[in-house]
GROMACS .gro file of C-alpha atoms in nm:
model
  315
    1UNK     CA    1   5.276   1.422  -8.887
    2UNK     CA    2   5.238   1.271  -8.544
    3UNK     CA    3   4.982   1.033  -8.392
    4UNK     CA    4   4.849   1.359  -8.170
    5UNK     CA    5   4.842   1.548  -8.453
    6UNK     CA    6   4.652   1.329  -8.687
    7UNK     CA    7   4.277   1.352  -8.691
    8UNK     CA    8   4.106   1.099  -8.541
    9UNK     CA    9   3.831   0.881  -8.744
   10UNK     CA   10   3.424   0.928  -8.673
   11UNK     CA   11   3.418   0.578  -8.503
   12UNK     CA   12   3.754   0.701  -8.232
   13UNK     CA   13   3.507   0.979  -8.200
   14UNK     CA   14   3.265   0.794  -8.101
   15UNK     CA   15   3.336   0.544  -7.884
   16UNK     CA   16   3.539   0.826  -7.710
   17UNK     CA   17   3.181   0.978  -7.672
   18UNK     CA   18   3.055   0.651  -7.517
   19UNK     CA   19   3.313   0.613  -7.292
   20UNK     CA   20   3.234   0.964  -7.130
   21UNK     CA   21   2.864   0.882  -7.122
   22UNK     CA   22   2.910   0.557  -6.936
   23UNK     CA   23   3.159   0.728  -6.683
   24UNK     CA   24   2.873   0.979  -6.584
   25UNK     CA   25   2.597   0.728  -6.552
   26UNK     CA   26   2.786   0.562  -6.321
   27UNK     CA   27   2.915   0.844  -6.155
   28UNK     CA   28   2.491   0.943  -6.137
   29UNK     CA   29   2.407   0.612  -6.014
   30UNK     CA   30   2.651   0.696  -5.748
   31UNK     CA   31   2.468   0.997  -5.634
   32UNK     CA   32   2.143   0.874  -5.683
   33UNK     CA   33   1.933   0.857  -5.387
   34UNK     CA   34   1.774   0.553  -5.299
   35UNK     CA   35   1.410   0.396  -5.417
   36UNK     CA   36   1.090   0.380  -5.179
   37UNK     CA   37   1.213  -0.031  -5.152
   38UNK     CA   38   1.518   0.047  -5.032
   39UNK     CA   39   1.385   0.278  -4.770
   40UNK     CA   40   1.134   0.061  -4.670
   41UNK     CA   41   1.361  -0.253  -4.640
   42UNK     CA   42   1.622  -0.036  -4.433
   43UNK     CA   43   1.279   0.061  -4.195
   44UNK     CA   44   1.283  -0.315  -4.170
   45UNK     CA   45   1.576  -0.429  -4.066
   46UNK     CA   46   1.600  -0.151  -3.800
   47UNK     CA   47   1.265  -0.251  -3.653
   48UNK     CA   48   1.376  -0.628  -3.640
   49UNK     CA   49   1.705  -0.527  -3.465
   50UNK     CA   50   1.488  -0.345  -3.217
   51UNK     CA   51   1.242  -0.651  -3.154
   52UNK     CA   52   1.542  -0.900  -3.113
   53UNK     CA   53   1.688  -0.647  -2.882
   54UNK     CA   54   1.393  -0.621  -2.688
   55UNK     CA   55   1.353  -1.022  -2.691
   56UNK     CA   56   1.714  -1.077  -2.540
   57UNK     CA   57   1.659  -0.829  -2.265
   58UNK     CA   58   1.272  -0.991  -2.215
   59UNK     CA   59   1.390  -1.335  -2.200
   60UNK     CA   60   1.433  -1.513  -1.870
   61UNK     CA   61   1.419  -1.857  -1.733
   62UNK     CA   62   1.212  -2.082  -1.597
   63UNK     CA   63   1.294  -2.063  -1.275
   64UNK     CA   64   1.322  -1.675  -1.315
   65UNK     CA   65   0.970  -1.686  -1.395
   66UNK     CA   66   0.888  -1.886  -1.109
   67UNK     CA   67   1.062  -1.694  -0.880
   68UNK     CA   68   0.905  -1.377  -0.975
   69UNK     CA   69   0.564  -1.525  -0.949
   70UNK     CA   70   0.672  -1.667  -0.574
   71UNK     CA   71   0.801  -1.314  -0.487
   72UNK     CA   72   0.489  -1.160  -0.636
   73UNK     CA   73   0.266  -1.434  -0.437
   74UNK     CA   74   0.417  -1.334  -0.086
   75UNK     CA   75   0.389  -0.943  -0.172
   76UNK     CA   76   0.009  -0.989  -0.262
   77UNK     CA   77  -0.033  -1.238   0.079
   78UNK     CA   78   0.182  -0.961   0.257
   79UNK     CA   79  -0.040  -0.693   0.118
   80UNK     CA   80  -0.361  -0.866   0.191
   81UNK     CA   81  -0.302  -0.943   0.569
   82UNK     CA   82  -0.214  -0.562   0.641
   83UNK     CA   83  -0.516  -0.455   0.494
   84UNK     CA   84  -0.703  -0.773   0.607
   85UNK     CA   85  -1.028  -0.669   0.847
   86UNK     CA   86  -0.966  -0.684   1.228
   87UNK     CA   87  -1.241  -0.778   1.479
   88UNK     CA   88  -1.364  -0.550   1.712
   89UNK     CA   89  -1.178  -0.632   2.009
   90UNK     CA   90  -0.848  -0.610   1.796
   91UNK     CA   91  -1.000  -0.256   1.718
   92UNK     CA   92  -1.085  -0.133   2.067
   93UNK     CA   93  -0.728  -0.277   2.216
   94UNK     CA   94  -0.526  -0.094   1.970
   95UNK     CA   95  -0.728   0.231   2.049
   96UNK     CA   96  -0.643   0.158   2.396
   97UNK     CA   97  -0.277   0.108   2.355
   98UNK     CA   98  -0.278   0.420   2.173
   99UNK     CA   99  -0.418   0.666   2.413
  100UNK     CA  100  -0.159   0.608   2.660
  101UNK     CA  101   0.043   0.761   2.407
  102UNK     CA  102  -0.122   1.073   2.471
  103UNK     CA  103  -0.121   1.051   2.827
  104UNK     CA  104   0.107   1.311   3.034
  105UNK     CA  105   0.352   1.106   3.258
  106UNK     CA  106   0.498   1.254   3.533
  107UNK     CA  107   0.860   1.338   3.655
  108UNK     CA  108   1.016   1.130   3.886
  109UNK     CA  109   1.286   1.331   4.115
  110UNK     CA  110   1.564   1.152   4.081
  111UNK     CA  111   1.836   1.004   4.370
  112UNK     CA  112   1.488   1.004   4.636
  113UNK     CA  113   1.686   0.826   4.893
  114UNK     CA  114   1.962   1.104   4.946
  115UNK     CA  115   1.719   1.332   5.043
  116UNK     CA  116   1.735   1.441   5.449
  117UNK     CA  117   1.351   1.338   5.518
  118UNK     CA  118   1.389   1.000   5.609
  119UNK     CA  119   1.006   0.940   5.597
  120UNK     CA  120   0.850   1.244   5.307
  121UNK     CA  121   0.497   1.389   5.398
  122UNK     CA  122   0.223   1.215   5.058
  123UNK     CA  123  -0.032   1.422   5.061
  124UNK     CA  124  -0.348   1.229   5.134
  125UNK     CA  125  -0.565   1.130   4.834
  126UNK     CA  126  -0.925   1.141   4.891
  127UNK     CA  127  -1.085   0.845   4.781
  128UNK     CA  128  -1.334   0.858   4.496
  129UNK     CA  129  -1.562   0.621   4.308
  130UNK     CA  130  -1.401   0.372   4.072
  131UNK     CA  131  -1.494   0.482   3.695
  132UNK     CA  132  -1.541   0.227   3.448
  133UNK     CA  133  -1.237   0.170   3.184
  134UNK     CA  134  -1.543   0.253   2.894
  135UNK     CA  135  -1.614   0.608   3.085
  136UNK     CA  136  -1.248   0.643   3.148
  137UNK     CA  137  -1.175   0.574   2.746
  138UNK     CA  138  -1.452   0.824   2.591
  139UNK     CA  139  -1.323   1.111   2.844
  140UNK     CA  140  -0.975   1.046   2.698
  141UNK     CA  141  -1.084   1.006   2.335
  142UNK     CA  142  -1.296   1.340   2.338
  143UNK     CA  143  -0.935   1.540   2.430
  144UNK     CA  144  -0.737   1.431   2.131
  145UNK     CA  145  -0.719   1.644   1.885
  146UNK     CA  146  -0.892   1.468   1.481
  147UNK     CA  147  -0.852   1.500   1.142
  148UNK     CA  148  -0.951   1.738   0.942
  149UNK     CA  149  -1.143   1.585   0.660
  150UNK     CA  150  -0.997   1.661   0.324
  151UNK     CA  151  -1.247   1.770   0.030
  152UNK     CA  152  -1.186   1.655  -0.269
  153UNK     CA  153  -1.155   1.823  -0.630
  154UNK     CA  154  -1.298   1.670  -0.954
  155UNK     CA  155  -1.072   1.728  -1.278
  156UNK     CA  156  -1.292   1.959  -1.525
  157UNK     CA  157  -1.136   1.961  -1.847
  158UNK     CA  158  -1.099   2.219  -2.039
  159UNK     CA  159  -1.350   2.395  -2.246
  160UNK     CA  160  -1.320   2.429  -2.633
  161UNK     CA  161  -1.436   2.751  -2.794
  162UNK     CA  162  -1.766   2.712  -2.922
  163UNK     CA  163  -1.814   2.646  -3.304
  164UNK     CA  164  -1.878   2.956  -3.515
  165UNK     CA  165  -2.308   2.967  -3.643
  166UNK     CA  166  -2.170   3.036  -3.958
  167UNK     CA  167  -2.009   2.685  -3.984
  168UNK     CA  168  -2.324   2.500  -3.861
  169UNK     CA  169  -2.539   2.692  -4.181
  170UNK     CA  170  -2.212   2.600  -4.438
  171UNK     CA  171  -2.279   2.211  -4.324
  172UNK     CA  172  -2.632   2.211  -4.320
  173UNK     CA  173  -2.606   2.358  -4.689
  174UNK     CA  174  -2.342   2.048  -4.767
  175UNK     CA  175  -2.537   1.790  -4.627
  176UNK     CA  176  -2.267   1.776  -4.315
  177UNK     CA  177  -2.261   1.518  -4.037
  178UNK     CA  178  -2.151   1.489  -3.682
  179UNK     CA  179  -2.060   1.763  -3.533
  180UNK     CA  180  -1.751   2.013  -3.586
  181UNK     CA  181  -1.421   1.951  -3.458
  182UNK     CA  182  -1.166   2.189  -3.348
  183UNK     CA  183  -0.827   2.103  -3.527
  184UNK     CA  184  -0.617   2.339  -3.422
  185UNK     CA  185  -0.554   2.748  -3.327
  186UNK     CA  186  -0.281   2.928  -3.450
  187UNK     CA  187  -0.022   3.197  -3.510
  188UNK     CA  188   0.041   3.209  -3.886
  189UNK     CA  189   0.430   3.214  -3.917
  190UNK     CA  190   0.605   3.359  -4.229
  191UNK     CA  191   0.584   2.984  -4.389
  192UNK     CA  192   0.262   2.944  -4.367
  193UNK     CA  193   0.138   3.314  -4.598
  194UNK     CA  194   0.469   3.230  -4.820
  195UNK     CA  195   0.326   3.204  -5.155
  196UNK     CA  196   0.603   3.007  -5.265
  197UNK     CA  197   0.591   2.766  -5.034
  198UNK     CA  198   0.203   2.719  -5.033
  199UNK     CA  199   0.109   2.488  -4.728
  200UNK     CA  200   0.011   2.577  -4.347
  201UNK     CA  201   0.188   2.343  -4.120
  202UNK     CA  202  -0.052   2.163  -3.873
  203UNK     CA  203   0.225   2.034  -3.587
  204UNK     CA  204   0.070   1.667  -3.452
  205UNK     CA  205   0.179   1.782  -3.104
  206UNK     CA  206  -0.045   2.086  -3.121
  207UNK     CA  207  -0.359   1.897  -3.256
  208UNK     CA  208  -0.646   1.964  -2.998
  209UNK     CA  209  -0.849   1.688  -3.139
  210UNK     CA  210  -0.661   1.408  -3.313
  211UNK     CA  211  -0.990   1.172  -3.402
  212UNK     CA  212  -1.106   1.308  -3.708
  213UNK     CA  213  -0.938   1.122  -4.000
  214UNK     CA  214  -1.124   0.759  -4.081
  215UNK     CA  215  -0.926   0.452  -4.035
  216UNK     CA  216  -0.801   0.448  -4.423
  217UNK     CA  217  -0.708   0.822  -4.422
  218UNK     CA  218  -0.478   0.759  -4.166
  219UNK     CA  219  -0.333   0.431  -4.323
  220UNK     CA  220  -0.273   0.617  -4.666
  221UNK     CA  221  -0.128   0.906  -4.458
  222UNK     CA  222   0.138   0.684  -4.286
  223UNK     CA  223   0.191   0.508  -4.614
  224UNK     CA  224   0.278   0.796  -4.773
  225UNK     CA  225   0.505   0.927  -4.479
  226UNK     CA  226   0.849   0.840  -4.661
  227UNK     CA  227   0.895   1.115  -4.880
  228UNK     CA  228   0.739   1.533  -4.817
  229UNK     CA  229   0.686   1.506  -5.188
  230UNK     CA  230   0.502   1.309  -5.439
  231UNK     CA  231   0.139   1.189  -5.357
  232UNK     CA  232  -0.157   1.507  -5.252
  233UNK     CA  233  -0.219   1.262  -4.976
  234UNK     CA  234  -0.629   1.274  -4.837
  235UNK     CA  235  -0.875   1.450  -5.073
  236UNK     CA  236  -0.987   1.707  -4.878
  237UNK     CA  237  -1.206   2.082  -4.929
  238UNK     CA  238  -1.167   2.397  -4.744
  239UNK     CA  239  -1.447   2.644  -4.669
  240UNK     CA  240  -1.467   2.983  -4.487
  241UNK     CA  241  -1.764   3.238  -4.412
  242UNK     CA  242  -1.833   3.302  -4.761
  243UNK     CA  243  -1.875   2.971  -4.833
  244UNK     CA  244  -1.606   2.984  -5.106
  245UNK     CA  245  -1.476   2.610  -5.163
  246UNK     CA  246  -1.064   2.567  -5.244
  247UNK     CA  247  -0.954   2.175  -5.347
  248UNK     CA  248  -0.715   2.066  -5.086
  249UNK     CA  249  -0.467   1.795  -5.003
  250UNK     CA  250  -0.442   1.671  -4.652
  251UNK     CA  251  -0.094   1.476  -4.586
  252UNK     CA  252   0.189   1.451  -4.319
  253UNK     CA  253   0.517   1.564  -4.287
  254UNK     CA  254   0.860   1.518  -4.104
  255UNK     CA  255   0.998   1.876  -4.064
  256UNK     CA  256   1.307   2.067  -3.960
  257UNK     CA  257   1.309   2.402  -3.783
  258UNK     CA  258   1.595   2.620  -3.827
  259UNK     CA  259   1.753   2.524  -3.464
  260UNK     CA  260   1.800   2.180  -3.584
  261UNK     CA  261   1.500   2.036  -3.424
  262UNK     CA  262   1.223   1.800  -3.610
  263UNK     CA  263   0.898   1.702  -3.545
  264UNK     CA  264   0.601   1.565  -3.738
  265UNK     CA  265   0.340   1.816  -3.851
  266UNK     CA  266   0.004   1.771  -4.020
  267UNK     CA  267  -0.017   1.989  -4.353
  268UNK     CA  268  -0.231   2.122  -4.591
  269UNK     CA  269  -0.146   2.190  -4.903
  270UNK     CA  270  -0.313   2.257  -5.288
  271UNK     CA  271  -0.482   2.608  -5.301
  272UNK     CA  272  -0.351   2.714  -4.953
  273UNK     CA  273  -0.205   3.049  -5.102
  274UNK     CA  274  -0.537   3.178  -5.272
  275UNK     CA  275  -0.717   3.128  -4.943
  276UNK     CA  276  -0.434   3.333  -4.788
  277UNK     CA  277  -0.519   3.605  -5.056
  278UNK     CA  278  -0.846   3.603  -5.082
  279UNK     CA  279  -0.872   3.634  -4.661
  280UNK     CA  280  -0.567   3.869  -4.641
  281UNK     CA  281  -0.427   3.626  -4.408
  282UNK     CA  282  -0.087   3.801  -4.272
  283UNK     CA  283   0.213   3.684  -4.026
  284UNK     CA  284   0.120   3.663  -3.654
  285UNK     CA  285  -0.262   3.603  -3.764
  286UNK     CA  286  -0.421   3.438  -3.490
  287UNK     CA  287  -0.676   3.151  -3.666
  288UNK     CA  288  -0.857   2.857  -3.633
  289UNK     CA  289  -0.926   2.540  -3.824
  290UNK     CA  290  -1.226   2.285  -3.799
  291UNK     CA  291  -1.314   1.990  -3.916
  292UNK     CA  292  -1.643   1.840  -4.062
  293UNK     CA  293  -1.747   1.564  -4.325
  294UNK     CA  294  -2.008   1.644  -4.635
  295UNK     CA  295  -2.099   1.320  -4.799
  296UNK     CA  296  -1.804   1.096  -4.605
  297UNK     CA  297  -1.537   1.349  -4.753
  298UNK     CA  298  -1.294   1.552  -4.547
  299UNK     CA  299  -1.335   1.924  -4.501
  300UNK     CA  300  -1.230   2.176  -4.295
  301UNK     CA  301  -1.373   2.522  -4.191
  302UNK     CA  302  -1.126   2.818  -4.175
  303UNK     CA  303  -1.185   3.115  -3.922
  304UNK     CA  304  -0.947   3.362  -3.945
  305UNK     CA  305  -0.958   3.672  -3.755
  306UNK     CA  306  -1.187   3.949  -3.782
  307UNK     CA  307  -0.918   4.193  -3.898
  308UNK     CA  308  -0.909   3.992  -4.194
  309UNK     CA  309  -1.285   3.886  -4.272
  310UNK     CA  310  -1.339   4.303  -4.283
  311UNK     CA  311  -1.066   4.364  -4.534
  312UNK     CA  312  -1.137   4.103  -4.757
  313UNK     CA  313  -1.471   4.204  -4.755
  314UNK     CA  314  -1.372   4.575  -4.825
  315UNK     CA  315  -1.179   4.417  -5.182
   0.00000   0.00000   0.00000
């Protein structure tokens, strides 16, 4: 019988077993992604490249320095004399100088002395009373032609849709302070009603207004900005006009849209798909979200449109 042949013993067996086992956790250890440390020492060492990039283009010398504060001196003196006061005389000379801009001259015919009149005919000027330079300067002053004065426009900003009366009685019931915030409006996309995917996306360049998360939210939010999974993020609830209350999580994302672009979107998440349900929230539903705190906790106020209030009302 040959060696192939021959059976082999339970301890071959075995450690033929172990072998295989040790091959694949290495081989897994391979593959396996890397640990919040990792991530966070990589984050790091990128940002200290940056800031010692920075510092080498930043630094300068001494006398660089000084140089750009004797260059910066002169500008300053520079600017100051050109817009330094003048004195009335300087005022009323350079008026003067400038209306004899505005004076017609007249044409001189030229090559006078190949003319056949040895002796030309001046018509005789009658001779009037000398005017004085101040009459002589207002006459010329009231033909030139001023400035229109330009009006000027004040920036109104924009007005934000009032807040529904419906939301004012659900805080007054929850002991709610402040006043509501307007979060965001909307066009629900095919994401956002998917019951599988159970969040609506908040985009962070679409926020209207961005001061409504406390100091620590926002700290636990960017701490937990690593990974889409994992932690629900801010404690937050979620009301509508029926006053029905869903638990929700309020935490941030980095997303990727199908064309290859990302951004960083606000989302909520937790019992998203039973309020799309229960409202009969569909794709292309115009809605919006506010914001309000009950008791120093986070909640929001869902409007969605009337097409959907009336049919969940009809169920």
């Amino acid at each position: 019988m040959s060696s192939r042949d021959k059976p082999k013993t339970f301890a071959e067996v075995r450690e033929e077993i172990c072998k295989r086992r040790e091959e694949m956790i290495s081989r897994d250890n391979q593959k396996k992604t890397k640990t919040v440390a990792q991530v966070r020492e990589e984050k790091g060492k990128r940002r200290e490249e940056m800031i010692s990039r920075y510092n080498q283009k930043k630094a300068k010398t001494v006398a660089q320095v000084k140089e750009g504060k004797g260059k910066r001196r002169e500008e300053m003196i520079s600017r100051d004399n050109r817009t330094k006061p003048k004195t009335v005389a300087q005022v009323r000379d350079a008026k003067r100088k400038r209306i004899f801009d505005h004076v017609p001259r007249g044409t001189r015919e030229p090559h006078a002395y190949l003319r056949n009149d040895p002796a030309p005919q001046v018509a005789s000027v009658p001779k009037s009373v000398p005017e004085e330079k101040d009459v002589i300067l207002d006459r010329i002053l009231s033909n030139v032609p001023r400035r229109k004065k330009t009006t000027s426009y004040e920036f109104v900003p924009p007005k934000h849709p009032q807040e529904p009366q419906w939301l004012l009685q659900v805080m007054s019931r929850m002991n709610g302070a402040g006043d509501p915030k307007l979060i965001i409006e909307k066009n629900l996309d095919s994401n956002d009603v998917d019951p599988r995917q159970n969040r609506l996306s908040i985009p962070i360049n679409t926020v209207i207004q961005n001061d409504f998360l406390t100091l620590d939210e926002s700290r636990l939010i960017d701490e937990d900005e690593i990974t889409n999974e994992g932690n629900m993020g801010v404690a937050a609830f979620l009301v509508d006009q029926r006053t029905k209350k869903w638990n929700m999580g309020f935490k941030q994302w980095f997303m990727t849209t199908d064309s290859g672009s990302s951004y960083w979107s606000f989302v909520l998440r937790g019992e998203w798909s039973n309020v799309v349900e229960t409202n009969g929230l569909k794709e292309g539903d115009k809605i919006s979200l506010w914001s309000f705190r009950s008791n120093d906790i986070l909640c929001f106020a869902l409007v969605p449109p009337t097409s959907s209030v009336v049919e969940s009302l009809d169920k």
